[in-house]
């Protein structure tokens, strides 16, 4: 046995990253190398980089798709696992679904055992159960099915004879869950009917089960092969045959969520996209992230000067969470904390910015009615204490002048401190342009005017105009229209929450 080297055969689950086990997630975070398959969701690999590491995790893509050389490649995979573990590495062998359900995980375990390499098996949620569940089909149901059979439809193309006894399965009753076997589906269903299974038995095919792009096709045993062909479903597909399939009329849920089937682009900087993307995905949307901008540091001399002498200000006003974060980091670098702002009143444009301040122990003194600069200005005006006040205005480069100008109009002395700029990013623009060109995208979301301009620059005017926009508020909408794009949705409250609500309640027309 090697000392430290170990291989974890981890089930990645069927696709939805939330279906990875806690143990699997823990191992992905802590391992040295990941050897993964085509059917393991690549989004899971991101878990490996959530913590800072001395050396980055080694990634080995050994994805293979049912070719004739699959068994030869399998030997290479086993050899790779042995080699990595023998070098003392903690290796995650990430396999789609469950490693021991039609996943050849057991062959890898045999090879590791033979080589004297330590290994552990972490089961996963298998596609046969999960894709069915996400299509609204329970694999067993009292009164409808008392047994379930997992069977592979795909037989080794090198094997001359069939080894599955379809007529025995036809007689057994219960639910049949078929893995693989798209190419042999017509033959399989015919054999089941020949074996005595009623041709009108409900049957379903679920492609990319548990993913936002899941597609389902419902038929009966005798019509399924035609239906699947007509709908153009290709691997990966799980086929479910049995009376339980009829239950989906009552209990389908995944495809009934409000944004299911909608492909929605999120253009927020990647450091800030998680909330919007997560909320849209939770409502069923397929989220495509294309960060139009990213936060770039600017020269902080003025910021440091302001921090060194905070007591000369009466007010500090923040226009974004980024501004708060950067200001706070600079304050801490200076050895100071929230007490340095003890004598100041604090203002923020919106609730997210106010929340970021509260995380630093700072509550705002003024709440605008609407979350735009004009509204904050109005609230400040109503207080009547800005005349002669000294205001520290912390903002992004190129921010609108509404607040500083308006404050000066109220008699305040304003120091405008630039904390960051939004620089163009555009990661993933080429792939997104293709999807826009092919008309696949239903909506592009914008949460700032700078993102609109950067998006159009990255994608090009023509492609950008193929999909309607959803905007967080009137200022962003203006920028969307100015870029020649259509504003289909505008949030009535300028927050992420407001934007998500406006999108979810939009009357969608194909
Ligand atoms: N070990 C895997 C199965 C691997 S065999 C598991 O436990 O799920 C590969 C087959 O699994 C595919 O051909 C398809 O039939 C099925 N499959 C895997 N993921 C799927 C998904 N998300 N949707 C539908 N079928 C899937």
CSV table of C-alpha atoms in Angstrom, one decimal, residues 59-424:
chain,number,residue,atom,x,y,z
A,59,UNK,CA,-7.6,18.1,-14.0
A,60,UNK,CA,-7.8,15.0,-16.3
A,61,UNK,CA,-10.6,14.8,-18.8
A,62,UNK,CA,-11.1,11.2,-19.7
A,63,UNK,CA,-14.6,11.7,-21.1
A,64,UNK,CA,-15.4,8.9,-23.5
A,65,UNK,CA,-18.6,8.3,-25.5
A,66,UNK,CA,-19.5,4.7,-26.3
A,67,UNK,CA,-16.9,4.1,-29.1
A,68,UNK,CA,-15.5,0.7,-30.0
A,69,UNK,CA,-12.1,1.7,-28.4
A,70,UNK,CA,-13.9,2.4,-25.0
A,71,UNK,CA,-12.5,-0.7,-23.3
A,72,UNK,CA,-8.9,0.1,-24.4
A,73,UNK,CA,-9.3,3.6,-23.0
A,74,UNK,CA,-10.7,2.1,-19.8
A,75,UNK,CA,-7.3,0.4,-19.2
A,76,UNK,CA,-5.6,3.8,-19.7
A,77,UNK,CA,-7.9,5.4,-17.1
A,78,UNK,CA,-7.1,2.7,-14.6
A,79,UNK,CA,-3.4,3.1,-15.3
A,80,UNK,CA,-3.7,6.8,-14.8
A,81,UNK,CA,-5.5,6.4,-11.4
A,82,UNK,CA,-2.9,4.0,-10.2
A,83,UNK,CA,-0.1,6.3,-11.3
A,84,UNK,CA,-1.5,9.4,-9.6
A,85,UNK,CA,-2.2,7.6,-6.4
A,86,UNK,CA,1.2,6.0,-6.4
A,87,UNK,CA,2.7,9.5,-6.6
A,88,UNK,CA,1.0,10.1,-3.2
A,89,UNK,CA,-1.9,12.1,-4.6
A,90,UNK,CA,-5.4,12.3,-3.3
A,91,UNK,CA,-7.4,11.6,-6.4
A,92,UNK,CA,-11.1,12.1,-7.0
A,93,UNK,CA,-12.4,9.9,-9.8
A,94,UNK,CA,-15.6,11.8,-10.6
A,95,UNK,CA,-18.2,9.7,-12.5
A,96,UNK,CA,-21.6,10.7,-13.7
A,97,UNK,CA,-24.5,9.5,-11.6
A,98,UNK,CA,-23.4,6.6,-9.3
A,99,UNK,CA,-20.0,5.1,-10.0
A,100,UNK,CA,-21.3,1.5,-9.7
A,101,UNK,CA,-24.4,1.8,-11.8
A,102,UNK,CA,-23.3,1.2,-15.5
A,103,UNK,CA,-20.3,3.4,-14.8
A,104,UNK,CA,-17.5,0.9,-14.8
A,105,UNK,CA,-16.5,2.2,-11.4
A,106,UNK,CA,-16.3,-1.4,-10.2
A,107,UNK,CA,-13.7,-2.2,-12.9
A,108,UNK,CA,-11.7,0.7,-11.7
A,109,UNK,CA,-12.0,-0.5,-8.1
A,110,UNK,CA,-10.8,-3.9,-9.2
A,111,UNK,CA,-7.8,-2.4,-10.9
A,112,UNK,CA,-7.0,-0.3,-7.8
A,113,UNK,CA,-7.3,-3.3,-5.5
A,114,UNK,CA,-5.1,-5.4,-7.8
A,115,UNK,CA,-2.5,-2.6,-7.8
A,116,UNK,CA,-2.7,-2.3,-4.0
A,117,UNK,CA,-3.9,1.3,-4.2
A,118,UNK,CA,-6.2,2.5,-1.3
A,119,UNK,CA,-9.6,3.6,-2.5
A,120,UNK,CA,-13.0,4.6,-1.3
A,121,UNK,CA,-16.4,4.6,-3.0
A,122,UNK,CA,-18.8,7.5,-2.6
A,123,UNK,CA,-22.2,6.6,-4.1
A,124,UNK,CA,-24.0,9.2,-6.2
A,125,UNK,CA,-27.6,9.9,-7.3
A,126,UNK,CA,-28.1,7.7,-10.3
A,127,UNK,CA,-29.6,9.2,-13.5
A,128,UNK,CA,-32.3,6.4,-13.6
A,129,UNK,CA,-33.9,7.6,-10.5
A,130,UNK,CA,-33.1,11.3,-10.7
A,131,UNK,CA,-34.0,12.0,-14.4
A,132,UNK,CA,-37.3,10.1,-13.7
A,133,UNK,CA,-38.0,12.2,-10.6
A,134,UNK,CA,-37.3,15.5,-12.4
A,135,UNK,CA,-39.7,14.4,-15.1
A,136,UNK,CA,-42.4,13.7,-12.5
A,137,UNK,CA,-42.0,10.0,-12.5
A,138,UNK,CA,-41.6,7.9,-9.3
A,139,UNK,CA,-39.8,4.7,-10.2
A,140,UNK,CA,-42.1,2.8,-7.7
A,141,UNK,CA,-45.6,3.7,-6.6
A,142,UNK,CA,-48.0,1.8,-4.4
A,143,UNK,CA,-50.5,0.0,-6.6
A,144,UNK,CA,-48.6,0.9,-9.8
A,145,UNK,CA,-45.1,-0.7,-9.4
A,146,UNK,CA,-43.6,-2.9,-6.7
A,147,UNK,CA,-40.3,-3.4,-8.4
A,148,UNK,CA,-37.9,-1.5,-10.6
A,149,UNK,CA,-35.3,-2.9,-13.0
A,150,UNK,CA,-32.2,-0.9,-14.1
A,151,UNK,CA,-31.1,-2.3,-17.4
A,152,UNK,CA,-28.7,-1.2,-20.1
A,153,UNK,CA,-30.0,-1.0,-23.6
A,154,UNK,CA,-26.6,-0.7,-25.1
A,155,UNK,CA,-24.9,-3.9,-25.6
A,156,UNK,CA,-21.2,-4.1,-26.4
A,157,UNK,CA,-21.1,-3.7,-30.2
A,158,UNK,CA,-18.3,-6.4,-30.2
A,159,UNK,CA,-20.6,-9.0,-28.6
A,160,UNK,CA,-22.4,-11.1,-31.1
A,161,UNK,CA,-25.4,-12.0,-29.1
A,162,UNK,CA,-27.9,-10.2,-26.8
A,163,UNK,CA,-27.5,-10.9,-23.2
A,164,UNK,CA,-30.5,-9.1,-21.7
A,165,UNK,CA,-33.6,-11.4,-21.5
A,166,UNK,CA,-36.2,-8.9,-22.6
A,167,UNK,CA,-39.1,-11.3,-22.5
A,168,UNK,CA,-38.3,-12.2,-18.9
A,169,UNK,CA,-38.3,-8.5,-18.1
A,170,UNK,CA,-41.6,-8.1,-20.0
A,171,UNK,CA,-43.2,-10.7,-17.8
A,172,UNK,CA,-41.7,-9.4,-14.6
A,173,UNK,CA,-44.0,-6.3,-14.4
A,174,UNK,CA,-42.8,-3.3,-12.5
A,175,UNK,CA,-40.9,-0.4,-13.8
A,176,UNK,CA,-38.1,-0.7,-16.4
A,177,UNK,CA,-35.4,2.0,-16.4
A,178,UNK,CA,-33.2,1.9,-19.5
A,179,UNK,CA,-29.8,3.4,-19.5
A,180,UNK,CA,-28.1,4.1,-22.8
A,181,UNK,CA,-29.7,2.2,-25.7
A,182,UNK,CA,-31.0,5.1,-27.8
A,183,UNK,CA,-29.6,3.4,-30.9
A,184,UNK,CA,-31.3,0.1,-30.0
A,185,UNK,CA,-34.5,1.5,-28.6
A,186,UNK,CA,-36.8,0.3,-31.5
A,187,UNK,CA,-35.5,-3.2,-31.1
A,188,UNK,CA,-35.8,-3.1,-27.3
A,189,UNK,CA,-39.4,-2.0,-27.3
A,190,UNK,CA,-40.3,-4.5,-29.9
A,191,UNK,CA,-38.7,-7.3,-27.9
A,192,UNK,CA,-40.7,-6.2,-24.8
A,193,UNK,CA,-43.9,-6.2,-26.7
A,194,UNK,CA,-43.1,-9.6,-28.2
A,195,UNK,CA,-42.4,-10.8,-24.7
A,196,UNK,CA,-45.9,-9.9,-23.6
A,197,UNK,CA,-45.7,-6.4,-22.3
A,198,UNK,CA,-48.9,-4.4,-23.3
A,199,UNK,CA,-48.0,-2.1,-26.2
A,200,UNK,CA,-50.0,0.7,-24.6
A,201,UNK,CA,-47.8,0.7,-21.4
A,202,UNK,CA,-46.8,4.3,-20.7
A,203,UNK,CA,-43.2,5.1,-21.6
A,204,UNK,CA,-41.0,8.2,-21.3
A,205,UNK,CA,-37.6,9.4,-22.5
A,206,UNK,CA,-35.7,12.0,-20.5
A,207,UNK,CA,-32.8,13.7,-22.2
A,208,UNK,CA,-30.2,15.7,-20.1
A,209,UNK,CA,-32.3,14.9,-17.0
A,210,UNK,CA,-32.0,17.4,-14.0
A,211,UNK,CA,-30.2,20.0,-16.2
A,212,UNK,CA,-32.0,23.2,-17.1
A,213,UNK,CA,-32.0,21.9,-20.7
A,214,UNK,CA,-33.9,18.7,-19.7
A,215,UNK,CA,-36.3,17.5,-22.4
A,216,UNK,CA,-38.9,14.9,-22.1
A,217,UNK,CA,-40.9,12.9,-24.5
A,218,UNK,CA,-44.0,10.8,-23.4
A,219,UNK,CA,-45.6,8.0,-25.4
A,220,UNK,CA,-46.5,4.4,-25.1
A,221,UNK,CA,-44.2,1.3,-25.5
A,222,UNK,CA,-45.2,0.9,-29.1
A,223,UNK,CA,-44.9,4.6,-30.1
A,224,UNK,CA,-41.8,5.6,-28.0
A,225,UNK,CA,-39.2,4.9,-30.6
A,226,UNK,CA,-41.0,7.0,-33.2
A,227,UNK,CA,-41.7,9.8,-30.7
A,228,UNK,CA,-38.1,9.9,-29.6
A,229,UNK,CA,-37.0,10.1,-33.3
A,230,UNK,CA,-39.5,12.8,-34.1
A,231,UNK,CA,-38.4,14.9,-31.1
A,232,UNK,CA,-34.8,14.3,-32.0
A,233,UNK,CA,-33.7,13.2,-28.5
A,234,UNK,CA,-30.2,11.8,-28.5
A,235,UNK,CA,-27.9,10.6,-25.7
A,236,UNK,CA,-27.8,11.0,-22.8
A,237,UNK,CA,-31.4,9.7,-22.4
A,238,UNK,CA,-33.0,7.7,-19.6
A,239,UNK,CA,-36.0,5.7,-20.8
A,240,UNK,CA,-38.7,4.7,-18.3
A,241,UNK,CA,-41.3,2.1,-19.1
A,242,UNK,CA,-44.3,1.2,-16.9
A,243,UNK,CA,-47.6,2.4,-15.4
A,244,UNK,CA,-45.7,4.9,-13.1
A,245,UNK,CA,-45.0,7.1,-16.1
A,246,UNK,CA,-48.6,8.1,-16.1
A,247,UNK,CA,-48.2,9.8,-12.7
A,248,UNK,CA,-46.2,12.6,-14.3
A,249,UNK,CA,-49.5,14.4,-15.3
A,250,UNK,CA,-50.0,14.9,-11.6
A,251,UNK,CA,-46.6,15.3,-10.2
A,252,UNK,CA,-44.3,16.8,-12.8
A,253,UNK,CA,-42.7,19.8,-11.1
A,254,UNK,CA,-39.3,20.6,-12.7
A,255,UNK,CA,-40.6,21.6,-16.1
A,256,UNK,CA,-43.5,23.6,-14.5
A,257,UNK,CA,-41.3,26.1,-12.8
A,258,UNK,CA,-41.9,29.7,-14.1
A,259,UNK,CA,-38.7,30.1,-16.1
A,260,UNK,CA,-38.2,26.5,-17.3
A,261,UNK,CA,-36.9,26.4,-20.8
A,262,UNK,CA,-35.9,30.1,-20.8
A,263,UNK,CA,-32.3,30.8,-21.7
A,264,UNK,CA,-31.3,34.0,-19.9
A,265,UNK,CA,-28.0,35.9,-20.1
A,266,UNK,CA,-26.5,37.4,-17.0
A,267,UNK,CA,-24.0,40.2,-17.9
A,268,UNK,CA,-23.0,41.1,-14.3
A,269,UNK,CA,-19.3,40.9,-13.4
A,270,UNK,CA,-18.5,37.4,-12.3
A,271,UNK,CA,-17.7,38.4,-8.8
A,272,UNK,CA,-21.2,39.7,-8.5
A,273,UNK,CA,-23.3,37.4,-10.7
A,274,UNK,CA,-24.0,34.6,-8.2
A,275,UNK,CA,-27.2,36.1,-6.6
A,276,UNK,CA,-28.9,37.0,-9.9
A,277,UNK,CA,-27.8,33.7,-11.6
A,278,UNK,CA,-28.8,31.6,-8.7
A,279,UNK,CA,-32.3,33.2,-8.4
A,280,UNK,CA,-33.0,32.8,-12.1
A,281,UNK,CA,-31.8,29.2,-12.0
A,282,UNK,CA,-33.9,28.4,-9.0
A,283,UNK,CA,-36.9,29.5,-11.1
A,284,UNK,CA,-35.9,27.0,-13.8
A,285,UNK,CA,-34.0,29.2,-16.2
A,286,UNK,CA,-30.9,28.1,-18.1
A,287,UNK,CA,-28.5,30.8,-17.1
A,288,UNK,CA,-25.7,31.8,-19.5
A,289,UNK,CA,-23.1,34.0,-17.8
A,290,UNK,CA,-21.2,36.4,-19.9
A,291,UNK,CA,-19.6,38.9,-17.6
A,292,UNK,CA,-19.6,42.1,-19.6
A,293,UNK,CA,-17.4,44.0,-17.2
A,294,UNK,CA,-15.1,43.3,-14.3
A,295,UNK,CA,-14.1,45.5,-11.4
A,296,UNK,CA,-10.7,47.0,-11.8
A,297,UNK,CA,-8.8,48.9,-9.1
A,298,UNK,CA,-8.0,52.6,-9.6
A,299,UNK,CA,-5.3,54.8,-8.0
A,300,UNK,CA,-6.3,55.0,-4.4
A,301,UNK,CA,-4.3,58.0,-3.3
A,302,UNK,CA,-7.3,60.2,-2.8
A,303,UNK,CA,-9.1,57.4,-1.0
A,304,UNK,CA,-6.2,57.0,1.4
A,305,UNK,CA,-6.0,60.7,2.0
A,306,UNK,CA,-9.8,60.8,2.8
A,307,UNK,CA,-9.4,57.8,5.2
A,308,UNK,CA,-6.5,59.4,7.0
A,309,UNK,CA,-8.7,62.4,7.8
A,310,UNK,CA,-12.3,61.1,8.0
A,311,UNK,CA,-13.2,63.4,10.9
A,312,UNK,CA,-13.4,66.4,8.6
A,313,UNK,CA,-16.5,64.9,6.9
A,314,UNK,CA,-20.1,65.1,8.0
A,315,UNK,CA,-21.4,62.6,5.5
A,316,UNK,CA,-20.1,59.5,3.6
A,317,UNK,CA,-22.2,58.4,0.6
A,318,UNK,CA,-21.8,55.1,-1.2
A,319,UNK,CA,-23.3,54.1,-4.5
A,320,UNK,CA,-22.5,50.3,-4.7
A,321,UNK,CA,-21.5,47.2,-2.7
A,322,UNK,CA,-18.1,47.4,-4.5
A,323,UNK,CA,-17.6,50.9,-3.3
A,324,UNK,CA,-18.3,49.7,0.3
A,325,UNK,CA,-16.0,46.7,0.0
A,326,UNK,CA,-13.1,48.6,-1.4
A,327,UNK,CA,-13.5,51.5,1.1
A,328,UNK,CA,-13.7,49.0,4.0
A,329,UNK,CA,-10.6,47.1,2.8
A,330,UNK,CA,-8.7,50.4,2.6
A,331,UNK,CA,-9.9,51.4,6.0
A,332,UNK,CA,-8.8,48.1,7.5
A,333,UNK,CA,-5.4,48.3,5.7
A,334,UNK,CA,-5.0,51.6,7.5
A,335,UNK,CA,-5.5,49.8,10.8
A,336,UNK,CA,-8.9,51.5,11.3
A,337,UNK,CA,-12.4,50.2,11.7
A,338,UNK,CA,-16.1,51.3,11.9
A,339,UNK,CA,-15.3,53.7,14.7
A,340,UNK,CA,-13.4,55.9,12.3
A,341,UNK,CA,-16.9,56.8,10.9
A,342,UNK,CA,-18.5,57.3,14.2
A,343,UNK,CA,-19.0,61.1,13.7
A,344,UNK,CA,-20.3,60.7,10.1
A,345,UNK,CA,-23.8,60.2,8.7
A,346,UNK,CA,-24.0,57.6,6.1
A,347,UNK,CA,-26.1,57.3,2.9
A,348,UNK,CA,-26.5,54.6,0.3
A,349,UNK,CA,-28.4,54.5,-3.0
A,350,UNK,CA,-30.0,51.0,-2.6
A,351,UNK,CA,-30.6,48.2,-0.1
A,352,UNK,CA,-27.8,46.0,-1.3
A,353,UNK,CA,-25.3,48.8,-0.6
A,354,UNK,CA,-27.0,49.5,2.7
A,355,UNK,CA,-26.7,45.8,3.5
A,356,UNK,CA,-23.0,45.8,2.7
A,357,UNK,CA,-22.5,48.7,5.1
A,358,UNK,CA,-24.4,46.9,7.8
A,359,UNK,CA,-22.1,43.9,7.4
A,360,UNK,CA,-19.3,46.3,8.4
A,361,UNK,CA,-21.3,47.5,11.4
A,362,UNK,CA,-22.5,50.7,9.8
A,363,UNK,CA,-26.2,51.5,9.5
A,364,UNK,CA,-27.4,54.1,7.0
A,365,UNK,CA,-29.0,57.4,8.1
A,366,UNK,CA,-31.1,58.0,5.1
A,367,UNK,CA,-33.2,55.6,3.0
A,368,UNK,CA,-34.3,56.7,-0.5
A,369,UNK,CA,-37.8,55.8,-1.6
A,370,UNK,CA,-36.6,54.5,-5.0
A,371,UNK,CA,-33.2,53.1,-5.5
A,372,UNK,CA,-31.8,55.7,-7.9
A,373,UNK,CA,-29.5,58.6,-7.2
A,374,UNK,CA,-32.3,61.1,-7.8
A,375,UNK,CA,-34.3,59.6,-5.0
A,376,UNK,CA,-31.4,59.6,-2.5
A,377,UNK,CA,-30.8,63.2,-3.3
A,378,UNK,CA,-34.5,64.0,-2.7
A,379,UNK,CA,-34.3,62.3,0.7
A,380,UNK,CA,-31.2,64.2,1.6
A,381,UNK,CA,-32.8,67.5,0.5
A,382,UNK,CA,-35.8,66.8,2.8
A,383,UNK,CA,-33.5,66.4,5.8
A,384,UNK,CA,-32.4,70.1,5.3
A,385,UNK,CA,-29.0,69.5,6.9
A,386,UNK,CA,-26.8,69.4,3.8
A,387,UNK,CA,-26.1,73.1,3.6
A,388,UNK,CA,-22.4,73.6,4.4
A,389,UNK,CA,-21.9,69.9,5.1
A,390,UNK,CA,-18.7,68.2,3.9
A,391,UNK,CA,-19.5,65.0,2.0
A,392,UNK,CA,-17.3,62.1,1.0
A,393,UNK,CA,-18.8,60.7,-2.1
A,394,UNK,CA,-17.3,57.2,-2.9
A,395,UNK,CA,-18.1,56.0,-6.4
A,396,UNK,CA,-17.0,54.2,-9.5
A,397,UNK,CA,-15.0,56.0,-12.2
A,398,UNK,CA,-17.5,57.5,-14.7
A,399,UNK,CA,-20.4,57.3,-12.3
A,400,UNK,CA,-23.2,59.8,-13.1
A,401,UNK,CA,-22.8,63.3,-11.7
A,402,UNK,CA,-26.4,63.5,-10.4
A,403,UNK,CA,-25.5,63.1,-6.7
A,404,UNK,CA,-22.3,65.2,-6.5
A,405,UNK,CA,-23.9,68.0,-8.6
A,406,UNK,CA,-27.2,67.8,-6.6
A,407,UNK,CA,-25.4,67.8,-3.3
A,408,UNK,CA,-23.4,70.9,-4.3
A,409,UNK,CA,-26.7,72.5,-5.3
A,410,UNK,CA,-27.9,71.9,-1.7
A,411,UNK,CA,-24.9,73.8,-0.5
A,412,UNK,CA,-22.6,70.8,0.4
A,413,UNK,CA,-18.9,70.6,-0.2
A,414,UNK,CA,-18.3,67.3,-2.0
A,415,UNK,CA,-15.1,65.3,-2.3
A,416,UNK,CA,-15.5,62.8,-5.0
A,417,UNK,CA,-13.3,59.7,-4.4
A,418,UNK,CA,-13.0,57.2,-7.2
A,419,UNK,CA,-12.7,53.7,-5.9
A,420,UNK,CA,-12.8,51.4,-9.0
A,421,UNK,CA,-13.7,51.3,-12.6
A,422,UNK,CA,-15.8,48.8,-14.6
A,423,UNK,CA,-13.4,47.4,-17.3
A,424,UNK,CA,-14.6,45.3,-20.2
